Structures are given as structure tokens and as C-alpha cells.
PDB file of N, CA, C and O in Angstrom:
ATOM      1  N   ASP A   1     122.088 118.459  86.282  1.00 80.00           N
ATOM      2  CA  ASP A   1     122.264 119.846  86.643  1.00 80.00           C
ATOM      3  C   ASP A   1     122.284 120.740  85.402  1.00 80.00           C
ATOM      4  O   ASP A   1     121.768 121.843  85.435  1.00 80.00           O
ATOM      5  N   SER A   2     122.867 120.245  84.307  1.00 89.00           N
ATOM      6  CA  SER A   2     122.928 121.063  83.097  1.00 89.00           C
ATOM      7  C   SER A   2     121.536 121.309  82.514  1.00 89.00           C
ATOM      8  O   SER A   2     121.276 122.387  81.980  1.00 89.00           O
ATOM      9  N   LEU A   3     120.630 120.332  82.614  1.00 91.00           N
ATOM     10  CA  LEU A   3     119.264 120.558  82.143  1.00 91.00           C
ATOM     11  C   LEU A   3     118.563 121.607  82.997  1.00 91.00           C
ATOM     12  O   LEU A   3     117.847 122.456  82.478  1.00 91.00           O
ATOM     13  N   ASN A   4     118.765 121.570  84.285  1.00 93.00           N
ATOM     14  CA  ASN A   4     118.155 122.567  85.154  1.00 93.00           C
ATOM     15  C   ASN A   4     118.643 123.968  84.814  1.00 93.00           C
ATOM     16  O   ASN A   4     117.894 124.934  84.925  1.00 93.00           O
ATOM     17  N   LYS A   5     119.880 124.090  84.377  1.00 94.00           N
ATOM     18  CA  LYS A   5     120.435 125.388  83.994  1.00 94.00           C
ATOM     19  C   LYS A   5     119.943 125.838  82.625  1.00 94.00           C
ATOM     20  O   LYS A   5     120.031 127.014  82.294  1.00 94.00           O
ATOM     21  N   SER A   6     119.424 124.905  81.830  1.00 94.00           N
ATOM     22  CA  SER A   6     118.978 125.214  80.473  1.00 94.00           C
ATOM     23  C   SER A   6     117.555 125.750  80.404  1.00 94.00           C
ATOM     24  O   SER A   6     117.163 126.286  79.380  1.00 94.00           O
ATOM     25  N   PHE A   7     116.785 125.597  81.460  1.00 95.00           N
ATOM     26  CA  PHE A   7     115.378 125.992  81.461  1.00 95.00           C
ATOM     27  C   PHE A   7     115.083 126.924  82.627  1.00 95.00           C
ATOM     28  O   PHE A   7     115.804 126.942  83.622  1.00 95.00           O
ATOM     29  N   ASP A   8     113.990 127.669  82.488  1.00 96.00           N
ATOM     30  CA  ASP A   8     113.553 128.567  83.565  1.00 96.00           C
ATOM     31  C   ASP A   8     112.965 127.797  84.741  1.00 96.00           C
ATOM     32  O   ASP A   8     112.974 128.285  85.863  1.00 96.00           O
ATOM     33  N   LYS A   9     112.422 126.614  84.466  1.00 96.00           N
ATOM     34  CA  LYS A   9     111.842 125.766  85.507  1.00 96.00           C
ATOM     35  C   LYS A   9     112.770 124.580  85.746  1.00 96.00           C
ATOM     36  O   LYS A   9     113.401 124.091  84.815  1.00 96.00           O
ATOM     37  N   PRO A  10     112.822 124.065  86.967  1.00 95.00           N
ATOM     38  CA  PRO A  10     113.682 122.907  87.227  1.00 95.00           C
ATOM     39  C   PRO A  10     113.130 121.633  86.572  1.00 95.00           C
ATOM     40  O   PRO A  10     111.922 121.399  86.580  1.00 95.00           O
ATOM     41  N   VAL A  11     114.029 120.854  86.014  1.00 95.00           N
ATOM     42  CA  VAL A  11     113.688 119.567  85.406  1.00 95.00           C
ATOM     43  C   VAL A  11     113.731 118.478  86.474  1.00 95.00           C
ATOM     44  O   VAL A  11     112.932 117.556  86.465  1.00 95.00           O
ATOM     45  N   SER A  12     114.658 118.619  87.394  1.00 94.00           N
ATOM     46  CA  SER A  12     114.792 117.650  88.482  1.00 94.00           C
ATOM     47  C   SER A  12     115.235 118.370  89.745  1.00 94.00           C
ATOM     48  O   SER A  12     115.775 119.474  89.690  1.00 94.00           O
ATOM     49  N   ILE A  13     114.993 117.710  90.857  1.00 93.00           N
ATOM     50  CA  ILE A  13     115.483 118.194  92.147  1.00 93.00           C
ATOM     51  C   ILE A  13     116.507 117.162  92.594  1.00 93.00           C
ATOM     52  O   ILE A  13     116.174 115.981  92.787  1.00 93.00           O
ATOM     53  N   ASN A  14     117.740 117.601  92.702  1.00 89.00           N
ATOM     54  CA  ASN A  14     118.845 116.689  92.965  1.00 89.00           C
ATOM     55  C   ASN A  14     119.315 116.812  94.404  1.00 89.00           C
ATOM     56  O   ASN A  14     119.287 117.895  94.990  1.00 89.00           O
ATOM     57  N   SER A  15     119.747 115.684  94.980  1.00 86.00           N
ATOM     58  CA  SER A  15     120.340 115.712  96.312  1.00 86.00           C
ATOM     59  C   SER A  15     121.730 115.096  96.232  1.00 86.00           C
ATOM     60  O   SER A  15     121.953 114.130  95.500  1.00 86.00           O
ATOM     61  N   ALA A  16     122.641 115.693  96.958  1.00 84.00           N
ATOM     62  CA  ALA A  16     124.029 115.235  96.942  1.00 84.00           C
ATOM     63  C   ALA A  16     124.144 113.885  97.634  1.00 84.00           C
ATOM     64  O   ALA A  16     123.321 113.532  98.477  1.00 84.00           O
ATOM     65  N   GLY A  17     125.164 113.165  97.260  1.00 78.00           N
ATOM     66  CA  GLY A  17     125.415 111.861  97.860  1.00 78.00           C
ATOM     67  C   GLY A  17     125.852 111.995  99.309  1.00 78.00           C
ATOM     68  O   GLY A  17     126.201 113.062  99.784  1.00 78.00           O
ATOM     69  N   GLY A  18     125.828 110.950  99.988  1.00 74.00           N
ATOM     70  CA  GLY A  18     126.229 110.901 101.398  1.00 74.00           C
ATOM     71  C   GLY A  18     126.148 109.465 101.838  1.00 74.00           C
ATOM     72  O   GLY A  18     126.238 108.552 101.017  1.00 74.00           O
ATOM     73  N   SER A  19     125.934 109.235 103.115  1.00 76.00           N
ATOM     74  CA  SER A  19     125.861 107.858 103.592  1.00 76.00           C
ATOM     75  C   SER A  19     124.685 107.104 102.975  1.00 76.00           C
ATOM     76  O   SER A  19     124.760 105.907 102.733  1.00 76.00           O
ATOM     77  N   GLY A  20     123.580 107.823 102.692  1.00 74.00           N
ATOM     78  CA  GLY A  20     122.417 107.196 102.069  1.00 74.00           C
ATOM     79  C   GLY A  20     122.444 107.281 100.554  1.00 74.00           C
ATOM     80  O   GLY A  20     121.554 106.783  99.878  1.00 74.00           O
ATOM     81  N   GLY A  21     123.452 107.929 100.009  1.00 79.00           N
ATOM     82  CA  GLY A  21     123.545 108.094  98.562  1.00 79.00           C
ATOM     83  C   GLY A  21     122.736 109.294  98.100  1.00 79.00           C
ATOM     84  O   GLY A  21     121.902 109.822  98.817  1.00 79.00           O
ATOM     85  N   GLY A  22     123.004 109.736  96.913  1.00 81.00           N
ATOM     86  CA  GLY A  22     122.288 110.868  96.338  1.00 81.00           C
ATOM     87  C   GLY A  22     121.074 110.400  95.577  1.00 81.00           C
ATOM     88  O   GLY A  22     120.714 109.233  95.599  1.00 81.00           O
ATOM     89  N   GLY A  23     120.446 111.335  94.917  1.00 87.00           N
ATOM     90  CA  GLY A  23     119.280 110.962  94.139  1.00 87.00           C
ATOM     91  C   GLY A  23     118.730 112.148  93.387  1.00 87.00           C
ATOM     92  O   GLY A  23     119.237 113.266  93.503  1.00 87.00           O
ATOM     93  N   ALA A  24     117.714 111.902  92.613  1.00 89.00           N
ATOM     94  CA  ALA A  24     117.065 112.959  91.842  1.00 89.00           C
ATOM     95  C   ALA A  24     115.585 112.650  91.744  1.00 89.00           C
ATOM     96  O   ALA A  24     115.182 111.492  91.638  1.00 89.00           O
ATOM     97  N   ILE A  25     114.797 113.696  91.794  1.00 93.00           N
ATOM     98  CA  ILE A  25     113.361 113.592  91.610  1.00 93.00           C
ATOM     99  C   ILE A  25     113.009 114.411  90.387  1.00 93.00           C
ATOM    100  O   ILE A  25     113.421 115.566  90.266  1.00 93.00           O
ATOM    101  N   ILE A  26     112.288 113.822  89.461  1.00 95.00           N
ATOM    102  CA  ILE A  26     111.882 114.530  88.254  1.00 95.00           C
ATOM    103  C   ILE A  26     110.638 115.350  88.558  1.00 95.00           C
ATOM    104  O   ILE A  26     109.660 114.838  89.108  1.00 95.00           O
ATOM    105  N   THR A  27     110.682 116.621  88.194  1.00 96.00           N
ATOM    106  CA  THR A  27     109.557 117.518  88.443  1.00 96.00           C
ATOM    107  C   THR A  27     108.462 117.293  87.395  1.00 96.00           C
ATOM    108  O   THR A  27     108.681 116.589  86.402  1.00 96.00           O
ATOM    109  N   ASP A  28     107.312 117.900  87.617  1.00 96.00           N
ATOM    110  CA  ASP A  28     106.242 117.829  86.615  1.00 96.00           C
ATOM    111  C   ASP A  28     106.723 118.392  85.277  1.00 96.00           C
ATOM    112  O   ASP A  28     106.410 117.853  84.220  1.00 96.00           O
ATOM    113  N   PHE A  29     107.492 119.476  85.338  1.00 97.00           N
ATOM    114  CA  PHE A  29     108.051 120.040  84.113  1.00 97.00           C
ATOM    115  C   PHE A  29     109.003 119.047  83.450  1.00 97.00           C
ATOM    116  O   PHE A  29     109.022 118.902  82.227  1.00 97.00           O
ATOM    117  N   GLY A  30     109.778 118.324  84.253  1.00 95.00           N
ATOM    118  CA  GLY A  30     110.686 117.314  83.710  1.00 95.00           C
ATOM    119  C   GLY A  30     109.942 116.205  82.989  1.00 95.00           C
ATOM    120  O   GLY A  30     110.366 115.738  81.929  1.00 95.00           O
ATOM    121  N   VAL A  31     108.824 115.769  83.551  1.00 96.00           N
ATOM    122  CA  VAL A  31     107.997 114.738  82.910  1.00 96.00           C
ATOM    123  C   VAL A  31     107.455 115.270  81.583  1.00 96.00           C
ATOM    124  O   VAL A  31     107.476 114.567  80.569  1.00 96.00           O
ATOM    125  N   LEU A  32     106.995 116.513  81.570  1.00 96.00           N
ATOM    126  CA  LEU A  32     106.515 117.135  80.327  1.00 96.00           C
ATOM    127  C   LEU A  32     107.630 117.202  79.292  1.00 96.00           C
ATOM    128  O   LEU A  32     107.417 116.915  78.113  1.00 96.00           O
ATOM    129  N   LEU A  33     108.820 117.533  79.720  1.00 96.00           N
ATOM    130  CA  LEU A  33     109.968 117.596  78.820  1.00 96.00           C
ATOM    131  C   LEU A  33     110.273 116.222  78.227  1.00 96.00           C
ATOM    132  O   LEU A  33     110.518 116.093  77.021  1.00 96.00           O
ATOM    133  N   ILE A  34     110.229 115.180  79.044  1.00 95.00           N
ATOM    134  CA  ILE A  34     110.479 113.819  78.564  1.00 95.00           C
ATOM    135  C   ILE A  34     109.415 113.409  77.543  1.00 95.00           C
ATOM    136  O   ILE A  34     109.731 112.858  76.487  1.00 95.00           O
ATOM    137  N   ARG A  35     108.161 113.679  77.849  1.00 96.00           N
ATOM    138  CA  ARG A  35     107.077 113.347  76.905  1.00 96.00           C
ATOM    139  C   ARG A  35     107.263 114.065  75.579  1.00 96.00           C
ATOM    140  O   ARG A  35     107.101 113.473  74.510  1.00 96.00           O
ATOM    141  N   SER A  36     107.597 115.337  75.644  1.00 96.00           N
ATOM    142  CA  SER A  36     107.790 116.127  74.423  1.00 96.00           C
ATOM    143  C   SER A  36     108.963 115.601  73.614  1.00 96.00           C
ATOM    144  O   SER A  36     108.895 115.495  72.390  1.00 96.00           O
ATOM    145  N   TYR A  37     110.040 115.260  74.293  1.00 96.00           N
ATOM    146  CA  TYR A  37     111.220 114.731  73.607  1.00 96.00           C
ATOM    147  C   TYR A  37     110.904 113.398  72.929  1.00 96.00           C
ATOM    148  O   TYR A  37     111.284 113.169  71.778  1.00 96.00           O
ATOM    149  N   ARG A  38     110.201 112.526  73.623  1.00 95.00           N
ATOM    150  CA  ARG A  38     109.866 111.222  73.041  1.00 95.00           C
ATOM    151  C   ARG A  38     108.937 111.368  71.833  1.00 95.00           C
ATOM    152  O   ARG A  38     109.079 110.630  70.855  1.00 95.00           O
ATOM    153  N   ALA A  39     108.008 112.315  71.881  1.00 95.00           N
ATOM    154  CA  ALA A  39     107.128 112.557  70.728  1.00 95.00           C
ATOM    155  C   ALA A  39     107.953 113.064  69.551  1.00 95.00           C
ATOM    156  O   ALA A  39     107.773 112.615  68.407  1.00 95.00           O
ATOM    157  N   LEU A  40     108.867 113.981  69.807  1.00 96.00           N
ATOM    158  CA  LEU A  40     109.742 114.501  68.756  1.00 96.00           C
ATOM    159  C   LEU A  40     110.612 113.396  68.173  1.00 96.00           C
ATOM    160  O   LEU A  40     110.756 113.274  66.949  1.00 96.00           O
ATOM    161  N   GLU A  41     111.162 112.562  69.036  1.00 95.00           N
ATOM    162  CA  GLU A  41     112.009 111.453  68.602  1.00 95.00           C
ATOM    163  C   GLU A  41     111.238 110.496  67.676  1.00 95.00           C
ATOM    164  O   GLU A  41     111.762 110.042  66.660  1.00 95.00           O
ATOM    165  N   SER A  42     109.983 110.221  68.020  1.00 93.00           N
ATOM    166  CA  SER A  42     109.156 109.342  67.179  1.00 93.00           C
ATOM    167  C   SER A  42     108.911 109.956  65.810  1.00 93.00           C
ATOM    168  O   SER A  42     108.999 109.274  64.786  1.00 93.00           O
ATOM    169  N   GLU A  43     108.593 111.241  65.792  1.00 94.00           N
ATOM    170  CA  GLU A  43     108.359 111.922  64.512  1.00 94.00           C
ATOM    171  C   GLU A  43     109.621 111.949  63.657  1.00 94.00           C
ATOM    172  O   GLU A  43     109.565 111.716  62.446  1.00 94.00           O
ATOM    173  N   ILE A  44     110.759 112.201  64.279  1.00 94.00           N
ATOM    174  CA  ILE A  44     112.025 112.245  63.546  1.00 94.00           C
ATOM    175  C   ILE A  44     112.355 110.874  62.967  1.00 94.00           C
ATOM    176  O   ILE A  44     112.838 110.771  61.838  1.00 94.00           O
ATOM    177  N   SER A  45     112.070 109.811  63.705  1.00 91.00           N
ATOM    178  CA  SER A  45     112.343 108.456  63.211  1.00 91.00           C
ATOM    179  C   SER A  45     111.550 108.155  61.942  1.00 91.00           C
ATOM    180  O   SER A  45     112.076 107.576  60.990  1.00 91.00           O
ATOM    181  N   VAL A  46     110.288 108.559  61.920  1.00 91.00           N
ATOM    182  CA  VAL A  46     109.446 108.331  60.745  1.00 91.00           C
ATOM    183  C   VAL A  46     109.982 109.132  59.558  1.00 91.00           C
ATOM    184  O   VAL A  46     110.098 108.621  58.437  1.00 91.00           O
ATOM    185  N   ILE A  47     110.329 110.384  59.791  1.00 92.00           N
ATOM    186  CA  ILE A  47     110.844 111.244  58.724  1.00 92.00           C
ATOM    187  C   ILE A  47     112.180 110.714  58.213  1.00 92.00           C
ATOM    188  O   ILE A  47     112.416 110.653  57.006  1.00 92.00           O
ATOM    189  N   ALA A  48     113.061 110.305  59.129  1.00 90.00           N
ATOM    190  CA  ALA A  48     114.374 109.787  58.732  1.00 90.00           C
ATOM    191  C   ALA A  48     114.229 108.531  57.879  1.00 90.00           C
ATOM    192  O   ALA A  48     114.925 108.380  56.865  1.00 90.00           O
ATOM    193  N   GLU A  49     113.328 107.653  58.273  1.00 86.00           N
ATOM    194  CA  GLU A  49     113.128 106.432  57.491  1.00 86.00           C
ATOM    195  C   GLU A  49     112.664 106.770  56.075  1.00 86.00           C
ATOM    196  O   GLU A  49     113.151 106.222  55.098  1.00 86.00           O
ATOM    197  N   ARG A  50     111.722 107.701  55.982  1.00 87.00           N
ATOM    198  CA  ARG A  50     111.194 108.079  54.675  1.00 87.00           C
ATOM    199  C   ARG A  50     112.286 108.671  53.784  1.00 87.00           C
ATOM    200  O   ARG A  50     112.382 108.347  52.611  1.00 87.00           O
ATOM    201  N   HIS A  51     113.152 109.495  54.337  1.00 87.00           N
ATOM    202  CA  HIS A  51     114.192 110.149  53.545  1.00 87.00           C
ATOM    203  C   HIS A  51     115.385 109.247  53.247  1.00 87.00           C
ATOM    204  O   HIS A  51     116.050 109.425  52.233  1.00 87.00           O
ATOM    205  N   LEU A  52     115.659 108.293  54.108  1.00 86.00           N
ATOM    206  CA  LEU A  52     116.869 107.498  53.965  1.00 86.00           C
ATOM    207  C   LEU A  52     116.646 106.080  53.458  1.00 86.00           C
ATOM    208  O   LEU A  52     117.611 105.389  53.151  1.00 86.00           O
ATOM    209  N   LYS A  53     115.401 105.637  53.327  1.00 82.00           N
ATOM    210  CA  LYS A  53     115.171 104.238  52.967  1.00 82.00           C
ATOM    211  C   LYS A  53     115.716 103.891  51.587  1.00 82.00           C
ATOM    212  O   LYS A  53     116.144 102.772  51.359  1.00 82.00           O
ATOM    213  N   SER A  54     115.740 104.834  50.658  1.00 80.00           N
ATOM    214  CA  SER A  54     116.292 104.529  49.332  1.00 80.00           C
ATOM    215  C   SER A  54     117.806 104.437  49.363  1.00 80.00           C
ATOM    216  O   SER A  54     118.406 103.770  48.534  1.00 80.00           O
ATOM    217  N   ILE A  55     118.423 105.055  50.339  1.00 81.00           N
ATOM    218  CA  ILE A  55     119.884 105.016  50.458  1.00 81.00           C
ATOM    219  C   ILE A  55     120.332 103.786  51.235  1.00 81.00           C
ATOM    220  O   ILE A  55     121.288 103.121  50.878  1.00 81.00           O
ATOM    221  N   LEU A  56     119.613 103.474  52.290  1.00 73.00           N
ATOM    222  CA  LEU A  56     119.974 102.362  53.168  1.00 73.00           C
ATOM    223  C   LEU A  56     118.775 101.449  53.398  1.00 73.00           C
ATOM    224  O   LEU A  56     118.304 101.294  54.511  1.00 73.00           O
ATOM    225  N   PRO A  57     118.276 100.809  52.362  1.00 60.00           N
ATOM    226  CA  PRO A  57     117.041 100.039  52.509  1.00 60.00           C
ATOM    227  C   PRO A  57     117.124  98.908  53.527  1.00 60.00           C
ATOM    228  O   PRO A  57     116.187  98.666  54.267  1.00 60.00           O
ATOM    229  N   ARG A  58     118.228  98.213  53.590  1.00 60.00           N
ATOM    230  CA  ARG A  58     118.322  97.094  54.524  1.00 60.00           C
ATOM    231  C   ARG A  58     118.487  97.568  55.959  1.00 60.00           C
ATOM    232  O   ARG A  58     117.980  96.969  56.882  1.00 60.00           O
ATOM    233  N   THR A  59     119.168  98.652  56.157  1.00 52.00           N
ATOM    234  CA  THR A  59     119.408  99.166  57.500  1.00 52.00           C
ATOM    235  C   THR A  59     118.141  99.731  58.105  1.00 52.00           C
ATOM    236  O   THR A  59     117.847  99.529  59.269  1.00 52.00           O
ATOM    237  N   LEU A  60     117.340 100.454  57.300  1.00 47.00           N
ATOM    238  CA  LEU A  60     116.182 101.138  57.833  1.00 47.00           C
ATOM    239  C   LEU A  60     114.878 100.374  57.645  1.00 47.00           C
ATOM    240  O   LEU A  60     113.841 100.830  58.081  1.00 47.00           O
ATOM    241  N   SER A  61     114.924  99.232  57.028  1.00 50.00           N
ATOM    242  CA  SER A  61     113.708  98.464  56.809  1.00 50.00           C
ATOM    243  C   SER A  61     113.040  98.145  58.136  1.00 50.00           C
ATOM    244  O   SER A  61     113.599  97.466  58.980  1.00 50.00           O
ATOM    245  N   GLY A  62     111.852  98.684  58.324  1.00 53.00           N
ATOM    246  CA  GLY A  62     111.086  98.438  59.542  1.00 53.00           C
ATOM    247  C   GLY A  62     111.601  99.173  60.762  1.00 53.00           C
ATOM    248  O   GLY A  62     111.191  98.886  61.868  1.00 53.00           O
ATOM    249  N   ALA A  63     112.486 100.155  60.582  1.00 50.00           N
ATOM    250  CA  ALA A  63     113.072 100.856  61.727  1.00 50.00           C
ATOM    251  C   ALA A  63     112.028 101.575  62.567  1.00 50.00           C
ATOM    252  O   ALA A  63     112.137 101.616  63.786  1.00 50.00           O
ATOM    253  N   ALA A  64     111.022 102.148  61.929  1.00 51.00           N
ATOM    254  CA  ALA A  64     110.021 102.904  62.691  1.00 51.00           C
ATOM    255  C   ALA A  64     109.195 101.989  63.585  1.00 51.00           C
ATOM    256  O   ALA A  64     108.747 102.395  64.647  1.00 51.00           O
ATOM    257  N   SER A  65     109.014 100.743  63.149  1.00 52.00           N
ATOM    258  CA  SER A  65     108.197  99.834  63.948  1.00 52.00           C
ATOM    259  C   SER A  65     109.030  98.950  64.874  1.00 52.00           C
ATOM    260  O   SER A  65     108.489  98.228  65.686  1.00 52.00           O
ATOM    261  N   ALA A  66     110.347  99.025  64.746  1.00 51.00           N
ATOM    262  CA  ALA A  66     111.207  98.184  65.576  1.00 51.00           C
ATOM    263  C   ALA A  66     111.182  98.656  67.022  1.00 51.00           C
ATOM    264  O   ALA A  66     111.030  99.836  67.296  1.00 51.00           O
ATOM    265  N   LYS A  67     111.345  97.702  67.926  1.00 50.00           N
ATOM    266  CA  LYS A  67     111.389  98.057  69.342  1.00 50.00           C
ATOM    267  C   LYS A  67     112.749  98.693  69.648  1.00 50.00           C
ATOM    268  O   LYS A  67     113.758  98.292  69.075  1.00 50.00           O
ATOM    269  N   PRO A  68     112.763  99.660  70.548  1.00 50.00           N
ATOM    270  CA  PRO A  68     114.045 100.282  70.887  1.00 50.00           C
ATOM    271  C   PRO A  68     114.966  99.280  71.560  1.00 50.00           C
ATOM    272  O   PRO A  68     114.511  98.364  72.249  1.00 50.00           O
ATOM    273  N   ILE A  69     116.260  99.456  71.357  1.00 46.00           N
ATOM    274  CA  ILE A  69     117.244  98.565  71.954  1.00 46.00           C
ATOM    275  C   ILE A  69     117.295  98.778  73.464  1.00 46.00           C
ATOM    276  O   ILE A  69     117.348  97.848  74.241  1.00 46.00           O
ATOM    277  N   LEU A  70     117.275 100.033  73.882  1.00 47.00           N
ATOM    278  CA  LEU A  70     117.314 100.346  75.298  1.00 47.00           C
ATOM    279  C   LEU A  70     115.896 100.453  75.841  1.00 47.00           C
ATOM    280  O   LEU A  70     115.048 101.082  75.240  1.00 47.00           O
ATOM    281  N   ARG A  71     115.649  99.836  76.961  1.00 53.00           N
ATOM    282  CA  ARG A  71     114.324  99.894  77.579  1.00 53.00           C
ATOM    283  C   ARG A  71     114.165 101.223  78.297  1.00 53.00           C
ATOM    284  O   ARG A  71     115.007 101.629  79.083  1.00 53.00           O
ATOM    285  N   ARG A  72     113.094 101.903  78.000  1.00 58.00           N
ATOM    286  CA  ARG A  72     112.816 103.169  78.647  1.00 58.00           C
ATOM    287  C   ARG A  72     111.915 102.941  79.844  1.00 58.00           C
ATOM    288  O   ARG A  72     111.054 102.076  79.825  1.00 58.00           O
ATOM    289  N   LYS A  73     112.091 103.742  80.858  1.00 63.00           N
ATOM    290  CA  LYS A  73     111.185 103.696  81.994  1.00 63.00           C
ATOM    291  C   LYS A  73     109.910 104.412  81.589  1.00 63.00           C
ATOM    292  O   LYS A  73     109.942 105.410  80.886  1.00 63.00           O
ATOM    293  N   SER A  74     108.796 103.881  82.015  1.00 64.00           N
ATOM    294  CA  SER A  74     107.536 104.522  81.665  1.00 64.00           C
ATOM    295  C   SER A  74     107.396 105.831  82.431  1.00 64.00           C
ATOM    296  O   SER A  74     107.947 106.000  83.516  1.00 64.00           O
ATOM    297  N   LEU A  75     106.670 106.766  81.859  1.00 62.00           N
ATOM    298  CA  LEU A  75     106.449 108.036  82.520  1.00 62.00           C
ATOM    299  C   LEU A  75     105.623 107.850  83.781  1.00 62.00           C
ATOM    300  O   LEU A  75     105.730 108.622  84.720  1.00 62.00           O
ATOM    301  N   THR A  76     104.819 106.806  83.838  1.00 61.00           N
ATOM    302  CA  THR A  76     104.061 106.518  85.057  1.00 61.00           C
ATOM    303  C   THR A  76     105.024 106.211  86.181  1.00 61.00           C
ATOM    304  O   THR A  76     104.888 106.715  87.290  1.00 61.00           O
ATOM    305  N   ASP A  77     106.033 105.373  85.909  1.00 63.00           N
ATOM    306  CA  ASP A  77     107.029 105.042  86.920  1.00 63.00           C
ATOM    307  C   ASP A  77     107.784 106.296  87.345  1.00 63.00           C
ATOM    308  O   ASP A  77     108.027 106.511  88.527  1.00 63.00           O
ATOM    309  N   ILE A  78     108.155 107.120  86.389  1.00 60.00           N
ATOM    310  CA  ILE A  78     108.896 108.343  86.682  1.00 60.00           C
ATOM    311  C   ILE A  78     108.045 109.280  87.520  1.00 60.00           C
ATOM    312  O   ILE A  78     108.507 109.849  88.504  1.00 60.00           O
ATOM    313  N   SER A  79     106.772 109.437  87.151  1.00 58.00           N
ATOM    314  CA  SER A  79     105.889 110.335  87.881  1.00 58.00           C
ATOM    315  C   SER A  79     105.685 109.874  89.316  1.00 58.00           C
ATOM    316  O   SER A  79     105.647 110.677  90.243  1.00 58.00           O
ATOM    317  N   ARG A  80     105.535 108.591  89.509  1.00 57.00           N
ATOM    318  CA  ARG A  80     105.326 108.055  90.864  1.00 57.00           C
ATOM    319  C   ARG A  80     106.526 108.324  91.745  1.00 57.00           C
ATOM    320  O   ARG A  80     106.411 108.618  92.915  1.00 57.00           O
ATOM    321  N   ARG A  81     107.720 108.221  91.192  1.00 56.00           N
ATOM    322  CA  ARG A  81     108.934 108.449  91.974  1.00 56.00           C
ATOM    323  C   ARG A  81     109.140 109.919  92.316  1.00 56.00           C
ATOM    324  O   ARG A  81     109.805 110.230  93.272  1.00 56.00           O
ATOM    325  N   SER A  82     108.580 110.796  91.510  1.00 51.00           N
ATOM    326  CA  SER A  82     108.816 112.223  91.723  1.00 51.00           C
ATOM    327  C   SER A  82     107.874 112.834  92.749  1.00 51.00           C
ATOM    328  O   SER A  82     107.960 113.993  93.057  1.00 51.00           O
ATOM    329  N   ARG A  83     106.965 112.080  93.267  1.00 50.00           N
ATOM    330  CA  ARG A  83     105.992 112.630  94.235  1.00 50.00           C
ATOM    331  C   ARG A  83     106.358 112.277  95.651  1.00 50.00           C
ATOM    332  O   ARG A  83     106.943 111.406  96.023  1.00 50.00           O
TER     333      ARG A  83
END
């Protein structure tokens, strides 16, 4: 709900819980927002590694190429659910 209040367009369409439970559908704008955020996150990771590798060489070694710890849902899966 806070993301929907932060933008002029809705990020998700939410339904309240009940006997069938609640849920959320990500809008096309929400998918665009997720893609943009992930692109920004990737760029920041590369920049952070470059700036911090001399300070923390063992911690950041290969960080840009490392797989994320948390598995992300693909945007294809998200898009299919929102339709």
C-alpha cells in the first residue's frame, strides 16, 4: 500500500483477506518499477565493488558475479500472475 501511495500510478492492486485470503496483483507499472529497480541494483553492485574492493578485498571478491542469496521471482512469472 505504501508503494501505491508513493506513485501517481498503482504498483499493485490489493484485495483484503477473507475466507479465501487476500492477495495482490502487480500492475504493468509495477513490473516496470521492478525491472528498473533491479537494473539500478546491478549497476550499484558493480560500482560498490569497484570502490570498496581495496578496503574489503576478501568480502567483495567476485561479489558482482556471485549469485544472489535470495531467489527472485522472474518478471515473467510476475507478469503472468498480474493478468
